Coordinates of C-alpha atoms in Angstrom, one line a residue:
M1 CA -156.5 5.2 7.8
A2 CA -153.8 7.5 6.6
A3 CA -152.9 7.3 2.9
S4 CA -149.3 6.6 2.0
T5 CA -147.4 9.4 0.5
P6 CA -146.2 8.5 -3.0
D7 CA -143.2 10.9 -2.8
T8 CA -141.5 9.2 0.1
A9 CA -137.7 9.0 -0.4
P10 CA -136.5 5.5 -1.2
A11 CA -134.3 3.8 1.4
A12 CA -130.6 4.2 0.9
P13 CA -129.0 1.2 -0.7
R14 CA -127.3 -1.2 1.6
V15 CA -123.5 -0.8 1.6
K16 CA -121.7 -4.0 0.8
R17 CA -119.5 -5.2 3.7
D18 CA -115.9 -5.9 2.8
R19 CA -115.5 -9.4 4.0
T20 CA -111.9 -9.6 2.7
H21 CA -111.0 -7.7 5.9
Y22 CA -111.4 -10.9 7.8
L23 CA -109.3 -12.7 5.2
Y24 CA -106.2 -10.6 6.0
I25 CA -106.8 -10.9 9.8
A26 CA -106.8 -14.7 9.2
V27 CA -103.4 -14.3 7.3
I28 CA -101.9 -12.6 10.4
V29 CA -103.2 -15.3 12.7
A30 CA -101.9 -18.0 10.3
V31 CA -98.4 -16.4 10.3
A32 CA -98.4 -16.4 14.1
L33 CA -99.5 -20.0 14.3
G34 CA -96.9 -21.0 11.6
I35 CA -94.1 -19.4 13.7
G36 CA -95.4 -21.3 16.8
V37 CA -95.6 -24.6 15.0
G38 CA -92.1 -24.1 13.5
L39 CA -90.6 -23.5 16.9
I40 CA -92.4 -26.3 18.8
W41 CA -92.5 -29.0 16.2
P42 CA -89.8 -28.2 13.7
D43 CA -89.7 -31.6 11.9
A44 CA -93.5 -31.6 11.3
A45 CA -93.4 -27.9 10.3
V46 CA -90.9 -28.6 7.4
E47 CA -93.4 -31.0 6.0
L48 CA -96.0 -28.2 5.6
K49 CA -93.9 -26.4 3.0
P50 CA -96.2 -27.7 0.1
L51 CA -99.0 -25.6 1.5
G52 CA -97.1 -22.4 0.9
T53 CA -95.7 -23.6 -2.5
G54 CA -99.2 -24.5 -3.7
F55 CA -100.6 -21.1 -2.9
V56 CA -97.8 -19.3 -4.6
N57 CA -98.3 -21.5 -7.6
L58 CA -102.0 -20.7 -7.7
I59 CA -101.1 -17.0 -7.9
K60 CA -98.4 -17.5 -10.5
M61 CA -101.0 -19.3 -12.6
M62 CA -102.9 -16.0 -13.0
I63 CA -99.9 -13.8 -13.8
S64 CA -99.6 -14.4 -17.5
P65 CA -103.2 -13.8 -18.5
I66 CA -103.4 -10.7 -16.3
I67 CA -100.3 -9.2 -17.8
F68 CA -101.5 -10.0 -21.3
C69 CA -104.9 -8.4 -20.8
T70 CA -103.5 -5.3 -19.0
I71 CA -100.9 -4.5 -21.7
V72 CA -103.2 -5.2 -24.7
L73 CA -106.0 -3.0 -23.3
G74 CA -103.5 -0.3 -22.5
I75 CA -101.6 -0.2 -25.8
G76 CA -104.7 -1.0 -28.0
S77 CA -106.4 2.2 -26.7
V78 CA -103.6 4.5 -27.6
R79 CA -103.2 5.7 -31.2
K80 CA -99.5 6.7 -31.3
A81 CA -97.0 3.9 -30.8
A82 CA -94.4 6.5 -29.8
K83 CA -96.3 7.1 -26.6
V84 CA -95.8 3.5 -25.5
G85 CA -92.1 3.6 -26.6
A86 CA -91.6 6.7 -24.4
V87 CA -93.1 5.0 -21.4
G88 CA -90.9 1.9 -21.9
G89 CA -87.7 4.0 -22.4
I90 CA -88.2 6.1 -19.3
A91 CA -89.0 3.0 -17.2
L92 CA -85.9 1.1 -18.3
G93 CA -83.7 4.1 -17.8
Y94 CA -85.1 4.5 -14.3
F95 CA -84.7 0.8 -13.5
L96 CA -81.0 0.9 -14.4
V97 CA -80.3 4.0 -12.4
M98 CA -82.1 2.6 -9.3
S99 CA -80.3 -0.7 -9.6
L100 CA -77.0 1.1 -9.5
V101 CA -78.1 3.1 -6.5
A102 CA -79.2 0.0 -4.6
L103 CA -75.8 -1.7 -5.4
A104 CA -73.9 1.4 -4.2
I105 CA -75.9 1.5 -0.9
G106 CA -75.3 -2.2 -0.3
L107 CA -71.6 -1.7 -1.0
V108 CA -71.2 1.1 1.5
V109 CA -73.1 -0.7 4.3
G110 CA -71.3 -4.0 3.7
N111 CA -67.9 -2.3 3.9
V112 CA -68.9 -0.6 7.2
L113 CA -70.3 -3.7 8.9
H114 CA -68.0 -6.4 7.8
P115 CA -70.4 -9.0 9.1
G116 CA -68.5 -12.1 7.9
D117 CA -65.4 -11.6 10.0
G118 CA -64.4 -14.5 12.2
L119 CA -66.7 -17.2 10.7
H120 CA -65.4 -20.6 9.8
L121 CA -66.4 -22.7 6.7
T122 CA -66.9 -26.5 6.8
N123 CA -66.7 -28.9 3.9
A124 CA -70.4 -29.5 4.2
L125 CA -71.1 -25.8 3.8
K126 CA -68.8 -25.6 0.8
A127 CA -70.8 -28.4 -0.9
T128 CA -74.1 -26.7 -0.1
G129 CA -72.8 -23.5 -1.7
H130 CA -72.0 -25.2 -5.0
D131 CA -75.4 -26.8 -5.0
Q132 CA -77.0 -23.4 -5.3
V133 CA -75.4 -22.6 -8.7
S134 CA -78.5 -22.7 -11.0
A135 CA -78.3 -23.9 -14.5
D136 CA -81.4 -21.7 -15.3
A137 CA -79.4 -18.5 -15.1
L138 CA -78.6 -17.6 -18.7
P139 CA -75.7 -15.5 -20.2
P140 CA -76.8 -12.2 -21.7
V141 CA -77.2 -13.3 -25.4
D142 CA -79.2 -16.5 -24.5
F143 CA -81.3 -14.5 -22.1
V144 CA -82.4 -12.1 -24.9
L145 CA -83.2 -15.0 -27.2
S146 CA -85.2 -16.7 -24.4
I147 CA -87.6 -13.8 -24.4
I148 CA -88.9 -15.1 -27.8
P149 CA -91.5 -17.9 -27.1
T150 CA -91.5 -21.1 -29.0
T151 CA -95.2 -20.5 -30.0
F152 CA -97.7 -17.8 -29.5
V153 CA -99.5 -19.9 -26.8
S154 CA -96.3 -21.2 -25.1
A155 CA -95.7 -17.8 -23.7
F156 CA -98.7 -18.4 -21.4
T157 CA -98.1 -22.1 -20.6
E158 CA -94.5 -21.8 -19.6
G159 CA -95.0 -19.0 -17.1
Q160 CA -92.3 -16.7 -18.5
V161 CA -93.2 -13.1 -17.7
L162 CA -91.0 -11.5 -20.4
Q163 CA -92.4 -13.9 -23.1
T164 CA -95.9 -12.9 -22.1
L165 CA -94.8 -9.3 -22.2
L166 CA -93.5 -9.6 -25.8
V167 CA -96.6 -11.3 -27.1
A168 CA -98.8 -8.8 -25.3
L169 CA -96.9 -5.9 -26.9
L170 CA -97.2 -7.4 -30.4
A171 CA -101.0 -8.0 -29.9
G172 CA -101.5 -4.5 -28.5
F173 CA -99.7 -2.8 -31.3
A174 CA -101.6 -4.9 -33.8
L175 CA -105.0 -3.9 -32.3
Q176 CA -103.7 -0.3 -32.2
A177 CA -103.1 -0.4 -36.0
M178 CA -106.5 -1.9 -36.6
G179 CA -108.2 1.2 -35.2
S180 CA -112.0 0.9 -34.8
A181 CA -112.0 -2.6 -36.3
G182 CA -110.1 -3.8 -33.2
Q183 CA -112.6 -2.4 -30.7
P184 CA -114.7 -5.7 -30.5
V185 CA -111.5 -7.6 -29.7
L186 CA -110.5 -5.1 -27.0
R187 CA -114.0 -5.4 -25.4
G188 CA -113.6 -9.2 -25.4
I189 CA -110.2 -9.0 -23.8
E190 CA -111.6 -6.6 -21.1
H191 CA -114.3 -9.2 -20.2
I192 CA -111.6 -11.9 -20.0
Q193 CA -109.6 -9.6 -17.7
R194 CA -112.6 -9.3 -15.4
L195 CA -113.0 -13.1 -15.4
V196 CA -109.3 -13.6 -14.5
F197 CA -109.5 -11.1 -11.6
R198 CA -112.6 -12.8 -10.3
I199 CA -110.8 -16.1 -10.3
L200 CA -107.9 -14.4 -8.5
S201 CA -110.2 -13.0 -5.8
M202 CA -111.4 -16.6 -5.2
V203 CA -107.8 -18.0 -5.0
M204 CA -106.9 -15.3 -2.4
W205 CA -109.2 -17.0 0.2
A206 CA -106.5 -19.7 0.4
A207 CA -103.9 -17.2 1.5
P208 CA -104.1 -18.1 5.3
I209 CA -103.4 -21.7 4.5
G210 CA -100.5 -20.8 2.2
A211 CA -99.1 -18.3 4.8
F212 CA -99.3 -20.9 7.6
G213 CA -97.4 -23.6 5.6
A214 CA -94.7 -21.2 4.3
I215 CA -93.8 -19.6 7.6
A216 CA -93.9 -22.9 9.5
A217 CA -91.6 -24.5 7.1
V218 CA -89.1 -21.6 7.2
V219 CA -89.0 -21.4 11.0
G220 CA -88.9 -25.2 11.3
S221 CA -85.9 -25.6 8.9
A222 CA -83.8 -22.7 10.1
G223 CA -84.5 -22.6 13.8
I224 CA -83.2 -20.1 16.3
D225 CA -79.5 -21.3 16.4
A226 CA -79.1 -20.7 12.7
L227 CA -80.2 -17.2 13.1
K228 CA -77.9 -16.2 15.9
S229 CA -74.6 -16.5 14.1
L230 CA -76.0 -14.6 11.1
A231 CA -78.0 -11.9 13.0
V232 CA -75.6 -9.1 12.1
L233 CA -75.9 -9.8 8.3
M234 CA -79.7 -10.1 8.6
L235 CA -80.1 -6.9 10.7
G236 CA -77.8 -4.9 8.5
F237 CA -79.7 -6.1 5.4
Y238 CA -83.1 -5.2 6.9
V239 CA -81.9 -1.8 8.0
T240 CA -80.4 -1.1 4.5
C241 CA -83.6 -2.1 2.8
F242 CA -85.6 0.1 5.2
L243 CA -83.4 3.1 4.5
F244 CA -83.5 2.6 0.8
V245 CA -87.3 2.3 0.7
F246 CA -88.2 5.1 3.1
V247 CA -85.3 7.5 2.5
V248 CA -84.3 7.1 -1.2
L249 CA -87.7 6.0 -2.7
G250 CA -89.6 8.2 -0.3
A251 CA -87.7 11.3 -1.2
L252 CA -88.1 10.6 -5.0
L253 CA -91.8 10.1 -4.5
R254 CA -92.2 13.3 -2.6
I255 CA -90.0 15.4 -5.0
V256 CA -91.4 14.0 -8.3
A257 CA -95.0 13.2 -7.5
G258 CA -95.6 15.2 -4.3
L259 CA -96.9 12.1 -2.5
N260 CA -96.2 10.7 0.9
V261 CA -94.6 7.2 0.7
F262 CA -96.4 6.2 3.9
S263 CA -99.8 7.0 2.3
L264 CA -98.9 4.9 -0.7
F265 CA -97.7 1.9 1.3
K266 CA -100.8 2.2 3.5
Y267 CA -102.9 1.8 0.4
L268 CA -100.8 -1.3 -0.5
A269 CA -100.8 -2.7 3.0
R270 CA -102.6 -5.9 2.1
E271 CA -100.1 -6.6 -0.7
F272 CA -97.2 -6.2 1.7
L273 CA -98.8 -8.6 4.2
L274 CA -99.3 -11.1 1.4
I275 CA -95.6 -10.9 0.4
L276 CA -94.4 -11.1 4.0
S277 CA -96.4 -14.3 4.5
T278 CA -95.5 -16.0 1.2
S279 CA -91.9 -14.6 0.8
S280 CA -92.7 -14.0 -2.9
S281 CA -93.3 -10.6 -4.5
E282 CA -94.9 -12.4 -7.5
S283 CA -97.9 -13.3 -5.2
A284 CA -98.8 -9.6 -5.2
L285 CA -98.1 -8.8 -8.9
P286 CA -101.8 -9.1 -10.1
R287 CA -103.0 -7.0 -7.2
L288 CA -100.4 -4.3 -7.8
I289 CA -101.6 -4.0 -11.5
A290 CA -105.2 -3.7 -10.4
K291 CA -104.4 -1.2 -7.6
M292 CA -102.2 1.0 -9.7
E293 CA -104.9 1.3 -12.3
H294 CA -107.4 2.1 -9.6
L295 CA -105.0 4.6 -8.1
G296 CA -105.2 6.7 -11.3
V297 CA -102.1 5.6 -13.4
S298 CA -103.0 4.9 -17.0
R299 CA -103.2 1.4 -18.4
P300 CA -100.2 1.7 -20.7
V301 CA -97.9 2.9 -17.9
V302 CA -99.1 0.1 -15.5
G303 CA -99.0 -2.6 -18.1
I304 CA -95.5 -1.8 -19.2
T305 CA -93.8 -0.6 -16.0
V306 CA -95.0 -3.3 -13.5
P307 CA -94.3 -6.5 -15.5
T308 CA -91.0 -5.1 -16.8
G309 CA -90.0 -3.9 -13.3
Y310 CA -90.5 -7.4 -11.9
S311 CA -87.6 -8.6 -14.1
F312 CA -85.4 -5.4 -14.3
N313 CA -86.2 -3.4 -11.1
L314 CA -85.0 -5.7 -8.4
D315 CA -83.7 -3.2 -5.8
G316 CA -83.9 -5.6 -2.9
T317 CA -82.0 -8.3 -4.9
M318 CA -79.3 -5.7 -5.8
I319 CA -78.7 -4.8 -2.1
Y320 CA -78.8 -8.5 -1.1
M321 CA -76.2 -9.6 -3.7
T322 CA -73.9 -6.7 -2.7
M323 CA -74.0 -7.4 1.0
A324 CA -73.9 -11.2 0.6
S325 CA -70.8 -11.0 -1.7
L326 CA -68.9 -8.9 0.8
Y327 CA -70.1 -11.1 3.7
I328 CA -68.9 -14.3 1.9
A329 CA -65.5 -12.7 1.0
D330 CA -64.9 -11.7 4.6
A331 CA -66.0 -15.1 6.0
L332 CA -63.5 -16.9 3.7
G333 CA -60.7 -14.6 4.8
T334 CA -60.3 -13.1 1.4
P335 CA -61.8 -9.6 1.7
M336 CA -62.1 -7.7 -1.6
S337 CA -60.7 -4.3 -2.3
V338 CA -63.0 -1.6 -3.7
G339 CA -61.3 -2.2 -7.1
E340 CA -62.4 -5.8 -7.0
Q341 CA -65.9 -5.1 -5.6
I342 CA -67.1 -2.8 -8.3
P343 CA -66.5 -5.1 -11.3
L344 CA -68.0 -8.0 -9.4
L345 CA -71.1 -6.0 -8.6
L346 CA -71.6 -4.7 -12.1
F347 CA -71.3 -8.2 -13.3
L348 CA -74.0 -9.3 -10.8
L349 CA -76.2 -6.4 -12.0
L350 CA -76.2 -8.0 -15.5
A351 CA -76.4 -11.6 -14.2
S352 CA -79.5 -10.8 -12.3
K353 CA -81.3 -10.0 -15.5
G354 CA -80.3 -13.4 -16.9
A355 CA -82.0 -15.1 -13.9
A356 CA -85.2 -13.2 -14.1
G357 CA -88.1 -15.5 -13.2
V358 CA -85.9 -18.2 -11.7
S359 CA -87.4 -19.6 -8.5
G360 CA -85.3 -18.4 -5.6
A361 CA -83.6 -16.0 -8.0
G362 CA -81.7 -14.1 -5.3
L363 CA -79.6 -17.1 -4.0
A364 CA -79.4 -18.7 -7.5
T365 CA -78.2 -15.5 -9.1
L366 CA -75.6 -14.9 -6.4
A367 CA -74.2 -18.4 -6.7
G368 CA -74.2 -18.3 -10.5
G369 CA -72.7 -14.9 -10.7
L370 CA -69.9 -15.8 -8.3
Q371 CA -69.2 -19.0 -10.2
S372 CA -68.7 -17.1 -13.4
H373 CA -66.8 -14.1 -12.1
K374 CA -65.1 -15.2 -8.9
P375 CA -65.4 -19.0 -8.4
A376 CA -63.5 -19.1 -5.2
L377 CA -66.4 -17.4 -3.4
V378 CA -69.0 -20.0 -4.3
D379 CA -67.8 -22.1 -1.4
G380 CA -69.2 -19.4 1.0
V381 CA -72.7 -19.4 -0.4
G382 CA -73.5 -22.3 1.9
L383 CA -73.0 -19.9 4.8
I384 CA -76.2 -18.0 4.0
V385 CA -78.5 -20.8 2.7
G386 CA -80.0 -21.2 6.2
I387 CA -81.2 -17.7 6.4
D388 CA -81.8 -16.9 2.8
R389 CA -85.6 -17.4 3.2
F390 CA -85.7 -14.8 5.9
M391 CA -83.7 -12.4 3.8
S392 CA -85.8 -13.2 0.8
E393 CA -88.8 -11.7 2.5
A394 CA -87.0 -8.3 2.8
R395 CA -85.8 -8.7 -0.8
A396 CA -89.4 -9.3 -2.0
L397 CA -90.8 -6.4 0.1
T398 CA -88.2 -4.0 -1.2
N399 CA -88.6 -5.2 -4.8
F400 CA -92.4 -4.7 -4.6
A401 CA -92.0 -1.2 -3.0
G402 CA -89.6 -0.2 -5.7
N403 CA -92.0 -1.2 -8.5
A404 CA -95.0 0.5 -6.8
V405 CA -93.0 3.8 -6.5
A406 CA -91.6 3.3 -10.1
T407 CA -95.2 3.1 -11.5
V408 CA -96.2 6.3 -9.9
L409 CA -93.0 8.1 -11.0
V410 CA -93.2 6.9 -14.6
G411 CA -96.8 7.9 -14.7
T412 CA -95.9 11.4 -13.4
W413 CA -93.0 11.9 -15.9
T414 CA -95.2 10.8 -18.8
K415 CA -98.2 12.8 -17.6
E416 CA -100.2 9.6 -17.6
I417 CA -101.6 9.9 -14.1
D418 CA -104.7 11.5 -12.7
T419 CA -103.3 13.4 -9.7
V420 CA -106.7 14.4 -8.3
R421 CA -107.8 10.8 -8.3
V422 CA -104.6 9.7 -6.7
R423 CA -105.1 12.0 -3.7
R424 CA -108.8 10.9 -3.4
V425 CA -107.8 7.2 -3.5
L426 CA -105.0 7.6 -0.9
A427 CA -107.4 9.6 1.3
G428 CA -109.8 6.7 1.3
E429 CA -112.6 8.5 -0.6
L430 CA -112.5 6.0 -3.5
P431 CA -112.2 2.5 -2.0
F432 CA -110.7 -0.4 -3.9
D433 CA -113.2 -3.2 -4.6
E434 CA -111.6 -6.2 -3.0
T435 CA -114.3 -8.6 -4.2
T436 CA -113.4 -8.2 -7.8
L437 CA -110.0 -6.6 -7.7
L438 CA -111.5 -3.9 -10.0
D439 CA -113.0 -0.5 -9.5
E440 CA -116.4 0.0 -8.0
G441 CA -119.2 0.0 -10.5
G442 CA -118.7 -3.3 -12.4
A443 CA -118.2 -4.0 -16.0
E444 CA -121.2 -2.0 -17.0
A445 CA -119.7 1.2 -15.7
K446 CA -116.6 1.1 -17.9
E447 CA -116.0 1.0 -21.6
V448 CA -112.9 0.4 -23.7
P449 CA -111.9 3.9 -24.8
E450 CA -111.7 4.8 -28.4
P451 CA -108.1 5.4 -29.7
R452 CA -107.2 9.0 -29.6
E453 CA -104.7 10.9 -31.8
D454 CA -102.8 12.6 -29.0
G455 CA -102.0 9.3 -27.4
E456 CA -104.0 10.1 -24.3
K457 CA -106.8 8.0 -22.9
E458 CA -109.4 8.6 -20.3
L459 CA -108.6 7.2 -16.8
A460 CA -111.2 5.1 -15.1
K461 CA -113.9 7.3 -13.5
A462 CA -114.7 7.1 -9.9

């Protein structure tokens, strides 16, 4: 009987199958079924709206703890506070410039198309427009004061992203000042972050149900007839968003970071699908944070740029407000001159910051801004209520794309990005771990880096 050879090579470890692949196939199927149900049984489809709302609320539940952990870990591991200030300053400057660019593009397209010509406004539509004026949109001074939470804990319980951002910044700077004494706290927060991401990965399995309910309710409530009369506005808006993302943002990404925008969006394909099915960019916020860190952008850049961008870098919303304002003015038979358009749009640029975090912020901000600056146009907001949900999908996709590109650009400008890792990730050599929303290797493979004098920190290793 032959003796066994002791030096036989061990069998290769079995590769884990990515079962989340089936999850996103299920989302696509659910969207198709939702459209079918909305067209065939519109009344019943409208009643399915709570399914979509419930799923989005589950995602929102996770946003505050994820933002807190990400920012605290990023800032706490950088010695010099000036490094964090530089990242925030560059990000805010970029957001302002891109918001103005988005407004300008919407202004040009709206003046070329004139999609509101020839429409008629009923009294019922006037009342609907006034109903959209939200009391939640705050004037600039009150908006700044609202960033300060009532208590340290209320920043998490009230779901205000900017309040969470403020508390996280304070905690991060405090741990940064503590030096080595703060390391045990940072390690504890890192474990909490992993727990939160694990919970999020469990919640994601409800995505097909949420997508089915959300799409069915939208199609059932709007129907085909409502879309025909507004098809020009919708098509013009979609084309404008497409050109902004792939021409403007794509050119910036290529020039500054040397990356192909299609490669980046392919890496974020599942997030785009999630936003398309839920019509909410917030549903992909936690995944964008995790994926940007995995891509090779440092934690301070991701932790500051992404949450801030979700309130201040709303490119899709800027385009929407520009085109919708011109559409309403034309529909009411009171077209605005360029001299009237520019002050209104600059006012809406500021008003959009005061409505950050408001549910349905695009329509609510538009109505509130028009009420404050040009009240006569509020009557016409009712014209676009029927298709706002369809346009909100393009808004959300554009906002998400803008924040993803912004994170890479800010990381490049601040030299807080591992370009070699970025190219390996986009080439598929370093896959993202969908089961935990964290890098391969688990908690044991990563340690909280010690603070360094030069403000740099090691990026996660492959």
